[in-house]
Every structure is written in C-alpha cells, then in structure tokens.
XYZ file of C-alpha atoms in Angstrom:
595
model
C -36.747 -92.188 110.657
C -35.521 -91.603 114.026
C -37.918 -92.704 116.200
C -38.796 -90.118 119.368
C -37.147 -90.723 122.597
C -38.528 -92.040 125.709
C -38.233 -90.215 129.564
C -35.907 -92.602 131.443
C -36.173 -92.483 135.598
C -32.927 -90.508 135.928
C -34.272 -87.381 133.986
C -37.728 -87.683 135.656
C -35.355 -87.350 139.139
C -33.501 -84.257 137.502
C -37.074 -83.053 136.765
C -37.769 -83.468 140.643
C -34.242 -82.677 142.004
C -35.156 -78.934 140.071
C -38.693 -78.413 140.878
C -37.016 -79.171 144.970
C -34.062 -76.828 144.714
C -36.942 -74.092 143.238
C -39.185 -74.641 146.475
C -36.141 -74.499 148.470
C -35.207 -70.776 146.759
C -39.117 -69.264 147.113
C -39.764 -70.668 150.661
C -35.534 -68.669 150.958
C -36.693 -66.023 149.469
C -40.605 -65.722 152.057
C -37.755 -65.980 154.357
C -35.809 -63.870 153.513
C -38.470 -60.629 152.667
C -39.499 -61.824 156.550
C -36.578 -60.853 157.940
C -36.180 -57.603 155.690
C -39.901 -56.872 156.620
C -39.176 -57.310 160.458
C -35.716 -55.005 160.051
C -37.864 -52.317 158.119
C -39.787 -52.836 161.471
C -37.553 -52.664 164.263
C -36.268 -49.077 162.522
C -40.199 -47.070 162.807
C -39.936 -48.179 165.523
C -36.899 -45.851 166.414
C -37.566 -43.741 163.952
C -40.787 -42.748 166.459
C -38.847 -43.403 169.447
C -36.148 -40.883 167.863
C -39.332 -38.655 166.810
C -40.481 -38.500 171.175
C -37.111 -37.726 173.279
C -36.952 -35.048 170.280
C -40.481 -33.330 170.831
C -39.252 -34.292 174.917
C -35.819 -32.408 174.692
C -37.909 -29.385 172.793
C -40.368 -29.196 175.620
C -37.639 -29.482 178.490
C -35.597 -26.817 176.500
C -38.768 -25.134 176.375
C -39.383 -25.452 180.527
C -35.752 -24.571 181.165
C -35.511 -21.000 179.679
C -39.732 -20.739 181.507
C -37.967 -22.113 184.725
C -34.203 -19.786 184.421
C -36.766 -16.531 183.060
C -39.339 -16.788 186.442
C -36.359 -17.517 188.831
C -34.589 -13.868 186.393
C -37.415 -11.939 188.113
C -38.266 -13.370 191.276
C -34.932 -13.001 192.174
C -33.461 -10.249 189.612
C -30.095 -12.384 189.846
C -29.156 -13.558 185.616
C -27.596 -16.226 187.153
C -30.955 -17.456 186.414
C -31.076 -16.028 183.103
C -28.390 -18.689 181.754
C -30.766 -21.507 180.600
C -32.768 -18.691 179.366
C -30.038 -17.537 177.154
C -28.768 -21.388 175.944
C -32.475 -23.219 175.826
C -33.193 -21.281 171.784
C -29.438 -22.763 169.698
C -30.896 -26.308 171.349
C -34.397 -25.786 170.195
C -33.350 -24.796 167.797
C -30.848 -28.250 167.124
C -33.815 -30.113 168.315
C -36.446 -28.734 165.494
C -33.045 -29.722 162.131
C -34.261 -32.921 163.975
C -37.238 -33.303 163.797
C -36.618 -31.617 160.577
C -34.742 -34.408 159.771
C -37.167 -37.452 160.793
C -41.003 -36.315 159.402
C -39.031 -35.172 156.197
C -41.753 -38.617 154.954
C -44.477 -37.291 156.216
C -45.711 -33.966 155.135
C -48.770 -34.524 157.981
C -45.954 -34.456 160.652
C -44.429 -31.681 158.583
C -47.216 -28.913 159.585
C -47.152 -29.482 162.424
C -43.832 -29.952 162.774
C -44.262 -25.576 161.385
C -46.641 -24.742 163.980
C -45.134 -25.847 166.569
C -42.115 -23.692 166.020
C -44.728 -20.722 166.317
C -45.749 -21.668 168.460
C -42.163 -21.705 170.652
C -41.037 -18.927 168.957
C -44.146 -16.827 170.368
C -43.601 -18.692 173.752
C -39.521 -17.250 173.048
C -42.181 -13.106 171.981
C -43.929 -14.019 175.729
C -41.054 -14.475 178.043
C -39.241 -11.729 176.153
C -41.788 -8.574 177.463
C -41.645 -9.961 180.497
C -38.535 -10.147 181.112
C -38.597 -6.109 179.261
C -41.509 -5.022 181.691
C -40.041 -6.912 185.167
C -36.902 -4.432 184.789
C -37.233 -2.077 187.222
C -37.419 0.886 184.616
C -39.448 0.098 182.190
C -41.513 -1.956 185.046
C -45.730 -2.432 183.514
C -47.542 -4.430 185.435
C -50.226 -4.886 183.516
C -48.019 -5.612 180.346
C -46.320 -7.784 183.055
C -49.717 -9.779 183.698
C -50.625 -9.994 180.007
C -47.465 -11.846 179.065
C -47.294 -13.474 181.935
C -50.583 -14.808 180.566
C -50.189 -15.762 177.555
C -47.186 -17.395 177.627
C -49.200 -20.254 179.905
C -51.376 -20.016 177.129
C -48.772 -20.466 174.461
C -47.409 -23.053 177.158
C -50.056 -25.209 176.901
C -50.432 -24.964 172.905
C -47.024 -26.391 173.064
C -47.404 -29.207 175.354
C -50.866 -30.111 172.778
C -49.252 -29.763 169.636
C -46.489 -32.377 171.160
C -48.911 -34.024 172.445
C -50.857 -34.409 169.028
C -46.950 -35.134 167.289
C -46.597 -38.608 169.442
C -50.122 -39.733 169.448
C -50.022 -39.696 165.616
C -46.669 -40.933 166.113
C -48.393 -44.170 168.077
C -51.465 -44.187 165.750
C -48.681 -45.174 162.556
C -46.693 -47.966 164.425
C -49.083 -49.558 165.634
C -50.810 -49.699 162.247
C -47.145 -50.800 160.691
C -47.113 -53.200 163.437
C -50.292 -54.249 163.417
C -49.205 -55.038 159.270
C -45.993 -57.080 160.028
C -47.826 -58.551 162.750
C -50.469 -59.868 160.203
C -47.919 -60.869 157.890
C -46.315 -63.104 160.860
C -49.320 -64.903 161.741
C -49.615 -65.582 157.967
C -46.359 -66.971 157.186
C -46.114 -70.212 158.894
C -49.623 -71.050 157.060
C -48.411 -69.732 154.086
C -45.103 -71.667 154.278
C -46.722 -74.439 154.961
C -49.602 -74.446 152.536
C -46.652 -73.851 149.590
C -44.990 -76.924 150.827
C -48.119 -78.998 150.788
C -48.724 -77.208 147.450
C -45.287 -78.327 146.073
C -45.271 -81.383 147.091
C -48.860 -81.807 145.750
C -46.645 -80.974 142.566
C -44.345 -82.950 142.814
C -46.782 -86.671 143.311
C -48.535 -84.868 140.709
C -45.192 -84.199 138.082
C -43.976 -87.947 139.024
C -47.747 -89.029 137.741
C -47.688 -86.470 135.082
C -43.969 -87.843 133.444
C -45.090 -92.087 133.824
C -47.971 -91.051 131.673
C -46.134 -89.449 129.623
C -43.619 -92.104 129.784
C -46.668 -95.137 128.298
C -48.650 -92.466 125.926
C -44.652 -91.823 124.127
C -44.301 -95.676 123.192
C -48.546 -95.632 121.585
C -46.985 -92.879 119.783
C -44.046 -93.914 119.032
C -45.597 -97.474 117.803
C -48.338 -94.902 115.478
C -45.175 -93.255 114.541
C -43.208 -96.165 113.080
C -46.462 -97.296 111.618
C -47.015 -93.942 109.811
C -43.604 -93.776 109.026
C -44.220 -97.479 107.424
C -47.731 -96.207 105.259
C -45.567 -92.526 104.066
C -43.075 -95.760 102.805
C -45.343 -97.269 101.261
C -47.548 -94.597 100.014
C -44.937 -93.571 97.781
C -44.274 -96.775 96.601
C -48.131 -97.173 95.450
C -48.040 -92.987 94.367
C -44.851 -93.831 92.439
C -43.498 -90.231 94.825
C -40.740 -90.154 96.876
C -39.191 -87.140 99.650
C -36.036 -85.149 99.403
C -34.137 -83.124 102.431
C -31.624 -80.246 101.153
C -29.319 -78.474 104.287
C -28.605 -75.390 101.813
C -26.132 -73.966 104.811
C -24.156 -77.816 104.630
C -25.251 -78.856 100.839
C -26.128 -81.880 101.781
C -29.147 -84.568 101.391
C -31.295 -86.544 102.216
C -33.271 -88.916 100.537
C -36.123 -91.217 101.191
C -36.636 -95.249 100.699
C -38.457 -93.954 97.305
C -36.338 -91.804 95.586
C -33.894 -94.859 95.311
C -35.970 -95.988 93.447
C -37.115 -94.598 91.111
C -33.988 -94.111 89.973
C -33.987 -98.172 89.902
C -31.595 -98.486 92.628
C -32.204 -100.003 95.747
C -32.039 -98.071 98.557
C -29.553 -96.616 100.225
C -26.851 -97.486 97.635
C -25.261 -94.388 96.379
C -24.877 -90.893 98.359
C -26.948 -89.424 97.792
C -25.310 -85.418 96.627
C -26.007 -82.316 93.994
C -24.462 -83.688 91.264
C -24.638 -87.472 92.042
C -28.365 -86.853 90.969
C -27.906 -84.776 88.004
C -25.433 -87.623 86.832
C -29.472 -88.991 86.269
C -30.987 -86.316 84.500
C -31.751 -86.979 80.479
C -28.988 -84.525 78.375
C -31.205 -82.170 76.501
C -32.337 -81.120 79.890
C -29.064 -81.394 82.525
C -27.912 -77.728 81.346
C -31.171 -76.551 82.397
C -31.455 -78.473 85.176
C -28.370 -77.320 86.714
C -29.519 -73.659 85.954
C -33.083 -74.361 87.895
C -30.738 -76.317 90.506
C -28.144 -72.913 90.846
C -30.878 -70.560 91.070
C -32.229 -72.892 94.346
C -29.373 -71.554 95.901
C -29.198 -68.315 94.939
C -33.503 -67.454 95.539
C -34.279 -70.834 97.755
C -37.268 -71.273 96.364
C -38.336 -73.799 93.858
C -41.007 -73.592 91.721
C -43.071 -76.679 90.216
C -40.204 -78.046 87.496
C -40.797 -81.723 84.857
C -37.938 -83.449 83.581
C -36.452 -86.547 82.445
C -34.165 -88.788 83.607
C -32.335 -91.962 82.360
C -32.217 -94.775 84.825
C -29.277 -97.320 85.724
C -31.042 -99.980 82.523
C -31.587 -97.310 80.212
C -35.370 -96.187 80.709
C -36.395 -92.546 80.915
C -39.027 -91.622 83.653
C -40.706 -87.654 83.076
C -40.322 -86.642 86.449
C -42.326 -83.022 88.421
C -40.417 -81.710 91.918
C -41.733 -78.998 93.723
C -39.934 -77.522 96.458
C -40.657 -74.963 99.888
C -38.440 -73.145 101.928
C -37.906 -74.218 105.710
C -36.727 -71.900 108.152
C -35.773 -73.863 112.326
C -35.404 -72.154 115.165
C -31.489 -71.810 114.564
C -31.548 -69.761 111.111
C -30.336 -73.317 109.283
C -32.264 -73.197 105.811
C -33.674 -76.533 104.786
C -35.778 -77.186 101.796
C -38.590 -79.478 101.278
C -39.072 -81.303 98.033
C -41.155 -84.472 96.180
C -40.572 -85.723 93.171
C -43.287 -87.650 91.458
C -43.099 -90.250 88.693
C -45.147 -89.240 85.847
C -43.795 -91.270 82.737
C -48.028 -92.697 83.057
C -49.507 -89.683 83.125
C -47.186 -87.439 80.244
C -47.766 -90.706 78.379
C -51.780 -90.056 79.291
C -51.417 -87.162 77.923
C -50.288 -87.786 74.877
C -53.238 -89.521 74.189
C -55.618 -87.312 75.902
C -54.165 -84.062 73.467
C -54.546 -87.014 70.192
C -58.058 -87.362 71.739
C -58.564 -83.664 71.726
C -57.591 -82.815 68.219
C -59.807 -85.662 66.943
C -62.700 -84.084 69.395
C -61.598 -81.299 67.666
C -62.352 -82.655 63.978
C -65.351 -84.144 64.854
C -66.309 -80.377 66.402
C -65.294 -78.580 62.933
C -67.608 -81.813 60.725
C -70.896 -80.671 62.729
C -70.362 -77.387 62.548
C -69.897 -78.407 58.802
C -73.749 -80.471 59.648
C -74.887 -77.111 61.655
C -74.367 -75.841 58.018
C -75.840 -78.360 55.940
C -79.066 -78.555 57.861
C -79.136 -74.068 58.104
C -78.608 -73.894 55.127
C -78.466 -76.293 51.793
C -81.579 -78.555 53.631
C -83.423 -76.312 54.624
C -83.631 -75.147 50.495
C -84.352 -77.868 48.968
C -87.865 -78.265 51.846
C -87.991 -74.816 51.097
C -88.565 -75.688 47.476
C -91.225 -78.543 47.736
C -93.558 -76.218 50.586
C -92.395 -74.407 47.390
C -94.294 -76.683 44.744
C -96.170 -78.118 46.754
C -98.310 -74.740 47.613
C -98.834 -73.435 44.132
C -100.804 -76.664 43.636
C -104.627 -74.901 42.411
C -107.690 -76.221 43.764
C -107.683 -76.805 39.558
C -105.207 -78.748 39.347
C -106.560 -80.799 42.511
C -109.258 -81.438 40.663
C -108.141 -83.179 38.434
C -105.940 -85.474 40.556
C -106.579 -88.385 41.484
C -108.011 -89.251 45.162
C -105.228 -91.124 45.703
C -103.387 -88.439 44.373
C -105.133 -85.604 46.794
C -103.725 -87.662 49.545
C -100.180 -87.886 48.546
C -99.829 -84.382 47.910
C -100.716 -83.317 51.332
C -99.086 -85.954 52.725
C -96.102 -84.371 51.099
C -97.063 -81.547 52.685
C -97.057 -82.905 55.838
C -93.855 -84.167 56.178
C -92.686 -81.092 54.672
C -93.048 -79.605 57.254
C -92.237 -81.765 59.948
C -89.251 -82.431 58.474
C -89.280 -78.722 59.047
C -89.509 -77.663 62.041
C -87.487 -81.368 62.957
C -84.046 -79.151 61.175
C -85.314 -75.636 63.274
C -85.830 -77.759 66.668
C -81.952 -79.718 66.110
C -80.436 -76.517 65.430
C -82.241 -74.185 68.006
C -80.314 -77.402 70.557
C -77.728 -76.792 69.317
C -77.455 -73.524 69.315
C -78.114 -73.952 73.108
C -74.827 -76.485 73.343
C -72.066 -74.603 70.912
C -73.332 -70.599 71.122
C -71.274 -68.015 73.112
C -72.802 -68.101 76.731
C -72.522 -63.700 77.802
C -74.173 -64.017 81.305
C -75.967 -60.289 81.762
C -78.056 -58.982 85.040
C -81.359 -59.407 83.051
C -85.012 -58.669 84.343
C -86.345 -61.654 83.884
C -90.191 -59.806 83.477
C -89.067 -57.886 80.807
C -88.393 -61.514 79.164
C -92.207 -63.048 79.921
C -93.663 -59.644 79.145
C -92.132 -59.863 75.341
C -92.611 -63.818 75.396
C -96.165 -62.706 75.521
C -96.575 -60.521 72.792
C -95.041 -63.490 70.506
C -98.265 -65.706 72.393
C -101.049 -62.928 71.128
C -102.702 -64.375 69.405
C -102.483 -68.657 71.079
C -103.723 -66.848 74.162
C -106.760 -65.099 71.945
C -107.232 -67.577 70.508
C -108.059 -70.433 73.029
C -108.684 -67.429 75.716
C -106.122 -68.448 78.088
C -104.993 -66.681 81.485
C -100.694 -65.987 82.340
C -100.719 -64.829 85.625
C -97.130 -64.462 87.404
C -95.270 -63.319 90.107
C -92.156 -60.420 90.242
C -89.610 -62.572 89.010
C -85.912 -61.179 89.940
C -82.990 -59.767 88.232
C -80.495 -62.270 87.653
C -76.885 -63.024 85.340
C -78.440 -65.017 83.110
C -78.272 -65.542 79.189
C -81.685 -63.770 78.263
C -81.938 -65.187 74.554
C -82.139 -68.420 76.428
C -84.019 -67.991 79.535
C -86.390 -66.432 76.881
C -86.896 -70.018 74.894
C -86.778 -71.216 78.083
C -90.085 -69.400 78.196
C -91.140 -70.302 75.591
C -90.984 -73.943 75.861
C -93.095 -74.528 78.555
C -95.449 -71.681 78.449
C -95.749 -73.449 74.410
C -96.145 -76.568 76.068
C -98.661 -75.815 78.693
C -101.172 -73.925 75.828
C -100.262 -77.465 73.053
C -101.581 -79.406 75.248
C -105.064 -78.093 77.118
C -107.453 -79.661 78.098
C -111.221 -79.645 75.143
C -114.017 -77.499 77.298
C -111.879 -76.138 79.161
C -109.798 -72.040 79.245
C -106.011 -72.545 79.555
C -104.837 -70.657 82.763
C -101.012 -71.401 84.164
C -99.644 -69.567 87.199
C -95.915 -68.308 87.300
C -94.483 -68.790 90.988
C -91.494 -67.492 91.896
C -90.507 -67.704 95.507
C -86.065 -67.448 96.579
C -84.927 -71.523 98.658
C -81.964 -72.454 100.159
C -79.946 -74.840 98.818
C -80.349 -76.851 101.616
C -84.056 -77.382 100.718
C -83.455 -79.581 98.299
C -79.898 -81.509 98.520
C -80.538 -84.156 96.218
C -81.724 -81.505 93.080
C -79.194 -78.696 93.706
C -75.315 -77.933 94.220
C -74.805 -76.882 98.194
C -71.314 -74.432 96.713
C -73.827 -71.757 95.610
C -75.692 -71.176 99.429
C -79.344 -69.341 97.318
C -81.727 -70.603 94.758
C -84.988 -68.759 92.440
C -87.184 -71.543 92.827
C -89.908 -70.513 89.173
C -92.856 -72.828 89.544
C -94.641 -73.210 85.118
C -98.417 -74.904 86.741
C -100.927 -75.859 84.525
C -104.764 -77.283 84.129
C -103.688 -78.940 81.274
C -104.424 -82.912 79.840
C -101.480 -83.533 81.886
C -98.631 -87.286 82.011
C -98.183 -89.901 83.655
C -95.851 -89.150 86.654
C -93.971 -91.862 85.410
C -92.011 -89.915 82.166
C -91.297 -86.826 84.731
C -87.655 -87.918 84.297
C -88.363 -89.149 80.173
C -89.884 -86.312 78.871
C -86.835 -84.024 79.290
C -84.959 -86.621 76.602
C -83.880 -85.762 74.405
C -86.753 -87.285 70.539
C -88.681 -88.519 73.480
C -92.379 -87.444 72.926
C -95.848 -88.780 75.160
C -97.524 -88.778 71.839
C -97.853 -90.522 68.525
C -96.945 -87.606 65.768
C -99.835 -89.122 64.031
C -102.389 -87.401 66.517
C -103.560 -83.860 67.510
C -100.476 -83.173 69.572
C -97.018 -82.170 67.120
C -93.927 -82.562 67.842
C -91.043 -83.163 68.083
C -89.459 -84.117 71.710
C -87.072 -81.879 71.009
C -88.401 -78.868 72.985
C -88.261 -80.588 76.560
C -83.644 -81.530 76.215
C -83.673 -77.706 75.024
C -85.347 -76.735 78.730
C -82.523 -78.581 80.823
C -80.071 -78.309 78.922
C -80.590 -74.104 78.925
C -81.396 -74.877 83.142
C -78.017 -76.314 82.812
C -76.088 -73.487 80.782
C -77.176 -71.583 84.161
C -76.000 -74.120 87.114
C -79.548 -75.204 87.459
C -81.757 -78.489 88.010
C -84.497 -78.653 86.277
C -87.916 -81.071 87.229
C -91.714 -82.230 86.337
C -94.558 -83.066 87.757
C -98.281 -84.534 86.514
C -101.909 -85.581 87.261
C -103.411 -86.865 83.893
C -106.308 -85.045 84.042
C -105.644 -82.167 86.411
C -102.087 -80.058 84.857
C -98.573 -80.007 85.002
C -96.246 -78.238 87.004
C -92.078 -77.425 85.999
C -90.306 -76.415 88.331
C -86.703 -74.786 87.577
C -84.322 -73.357 90.284
C -82.185 -70.777 89.147
C -79.496 -69.852 91.488
C -79.179 -66.090 92.687
C-alpha cells in the first residue's frame, strides 16, 4: 500500500511564493482602484467647473441682451440691438450644454427647467420694453411695468443660477470628503493588509511544519494499519481485491493469493486467471456472473468453490461494491471469504436440525400419548374406585380401605401432573398469535372462575385499571389464573385473603439489570397478597420446573409447574417476572410487559 508523501521544503516555498504573489496582486488592485477614484474625482471637479462656466455664460448672455436693449431705448440706435438679437442663439446653445451636463441629476434638471422658464419670461419683458418704448406704440405705464418686472425676473435668474452653483458645490464637497477619507485610509489599510499577509505566511510556514510532523505520524499509523489489515485477513480467512472496469486491471491483497494456495504476488491477477481456479461445476455460472458485473456494474453476494494448487476444494463467498471517482473511473471493490469451515458447520447444523425435528415429532407423539393414552387408564382407575360403595369399603379390612384411598389420591395427583405438563408443553409449542387485548377483561374472566373459592374464603381482589396490550390472550389469562391461585392456596389461617393488583408505566432504564433496553417502555403489574409467604432465598428457584417449597404430603397440593408456566408465558411476551416475600406477611409477584 502506498504511503502519503511528505511535504518537502521546495513545496512549502512554492506555497509561500504563491501567497506572496496573491498579496502583491491584491495591493496592486487596491492601488489601481485608488487611481481610478482619483480620476473620477478629477472628472467630477471638471464636471462641476463646466456647469459653473455654462451658468456664468448664460447669465452673461442675458445681461448682454438687457444692456443692448437699454442702449437702444436710450439712444434709439439700432446698433445696440445686436447683442440682444444674437443672445437667443447663445442662450439656447448654453441650455443644450447644461442639459447634457445635468442629465444624471434629476434635481438639477428641474432647476434648469425653472431657469429656462425665467429666461423666457425675461425675454418677454425685453420684447415688451422694446414695443412700448417705440414712438408709435409708446406707453409709459406699460413700459415702466416691463422694466420693473424684468428687473425682478433678472434677480430670480441670478438666484436660480446661484442655487444651481451651490448645489453643484455641495455635491463636489461631499464627493471630495469621501475621496479624502478613502485616500487617508488607503495607507493604513495597505500596511494592515501587508502585516496580516505576513502573519499568514508565518502561520502557513508553521502549519506546514506541523503538517509534516503529523504526516509522519499518520504514515506510521497507516503502516501499522496496513500490517494489521494484512494480519486480520489471515486470521479472518478473507481477502480484498480491486477491479478497474475501465482498464480491466485487477489488484489482489496478499491474502487473496494465499487463499488460492500461492505466495503473495506469485502471478498477475486477471479475470481469466482467477476463473482457472473456479471448480468446473461452478465455472459457467461464475463466468456469467463476471460478465454481469461488466454489464450491470454490480456484484451480488455469490457462493462458489475453488480448487487450490494442491487439489484441495475450498468454499468461497464474495461480495463487491462499485465506486466511481472524480475522474469517472469505475472501480469494483470486493471482499472474498473462505467459508469452508462454516460450510461444513452448516452441514452439521442441518443434520442436527433434522435430528431435532425428529425429536420434536417424538415429543408431539408423547403429548398425544399423555393427553389421550395416559389419561384413559387414569380415568378408568378413578371411575372404578368411585364405584366402591360404603358397604364394599366396610367389608374390607382397614388396610384395604387405606390402600384404596391412597390409590385415589395418587390417581388424582397423576391427573393433575399430566394436565400441568400438557399446559406447560402448550405454552412452548402452540401458535403464538398476538392480539390487542384489554387485560381488564381477562382479569374479570379469571375472577369469575374463582367465584366459589373467593366466596368460600371471603377473599378480596383489588385491581388498578390495566392497559390494552398486544398479547396472547389465553396465555395472559392462564398467567393471572396461576398467580391468583397461588395466592389463594397459600393463605394464612384466620386471615382473610386479600390480593392487590397494581399497574404503572415505567422506562426500561429504571431496571437496567432486568429489562431489555432496546424496548423503551414497559408496564409493571404487581400481584401483592397477605398470605403465608416464603423464604426469600427461594425467590429464584420457585420459577424452576417441578420446584416445590412444600412436600407433596402436606396440606398444599401442587406439582411445582404453575410458576414455571408463568415465567414461560412472560418470556413469550418478551417480559420479565420476579418474586419477593417475607414469611408470614405475604408475597409479591411483579410482571414487566412491553408497551
């Protein structure tokens, strides 16, 4: 496997040089932008100057027209009218120039329009003055009005021109301030940028040195990982390979050669070369599969056999995944496992399963015998014993009557034992169909079954509201029957039996040692009685099949199967059951059922 190359000193210098060039280019761009701003500022100054010149010319033309008109009125010499007559063209040319200069400024365009209207008004007064100063149309009152009105309009023209000049000066001053601020900040910005760039270069140099050290460590770790991978392939009896679908070249790991019975790199890995190792019976299917990889660009999980150099037949399993790199090259990455041992273990497991199926059939036959053939003789024994009349028993000896009673008791115990065994067997073997069921309904059915016993012992059953769960109904019903029956059977003399059934929802994390943590929530259902209780040292063993805390000759009959059935039912529901007790104070059975 190729190691990652280290950065050397020339490469680090090239990086630093590239950063330096970038900084110089950036500073040059800043200088270029500064020069452009300077040119723009000069253009703005010239623009303002041209507007001022044109406005002064415009005012001068109007003054010339006014002066010429006054000279004519005083002297009646038509030569004085020349400035007045030529001023209109000059005024129009100035207006055209000003309109172009202020085209980008709506406010100045509006001011210019007002100025144009004032100048037209001024020329109107000039024409009126000429008209009413003429000898034929002389009118002193109207002439005075024209002269006075013209003077006022002329003052407005001067005011409008001054306003436009002031507006241009304000714009120029604002732009000059912006430019001056940019000019003043440029040296500081450039020096700061240079210092930052210098810091970055130093940091880059330091980072490169650190990267070199880290890469040395990574190369060492990669070398160790490569060796560990090689050892893992040997220990795990698997190998890796790569197939470039574009160039049709293959690369094997060292263990791929070993799995085929050769030392590493003994031959050139090729598609056809590997096909030579495939078992003749699998070769055609394997060849078609390899062609499918080329066409479909995928390799599903395949099983096949190969023949090693020494003739050994090995069983292989391969799987692959297609990867496409940035250049578009398609490479199939694959893993091959030697599953020969696993194959023969599966064969052994298959044979063992066949034996287990045979055993299960024998157990089913035993269940049939237990449920029919064994119970039939018991029923007859109980039937014949029941037919002994009191006269028949009186005719017997005392020992005979005792034997008859013992036979009846034993037959009854045998019947109970067979029924419990069948019930335990059905808990293991019957179909487990889960239905959403209201546990309150199941509890009520159980109470009805114990109606006579409850009345006989004046027993009380108090219960919280139970949830609706997905359960096997008849099994949960049997669970309730066994637990309530156990509490009623082991009650204390002269104490009215009382059973409390409580229910709460809990999180699995509250009982990490008991509950499966993959299931988040459980219902905790607790059966608490006030019976005789038992020694806490037996709280585990009471759930073991045929474990009884009392002898079969005492007043507490039973087979030791009931609580084992409870445990099996709870396990069928992926739950847990525990017991605790204090002798003379009662017992507590706690059931955990998944939500």
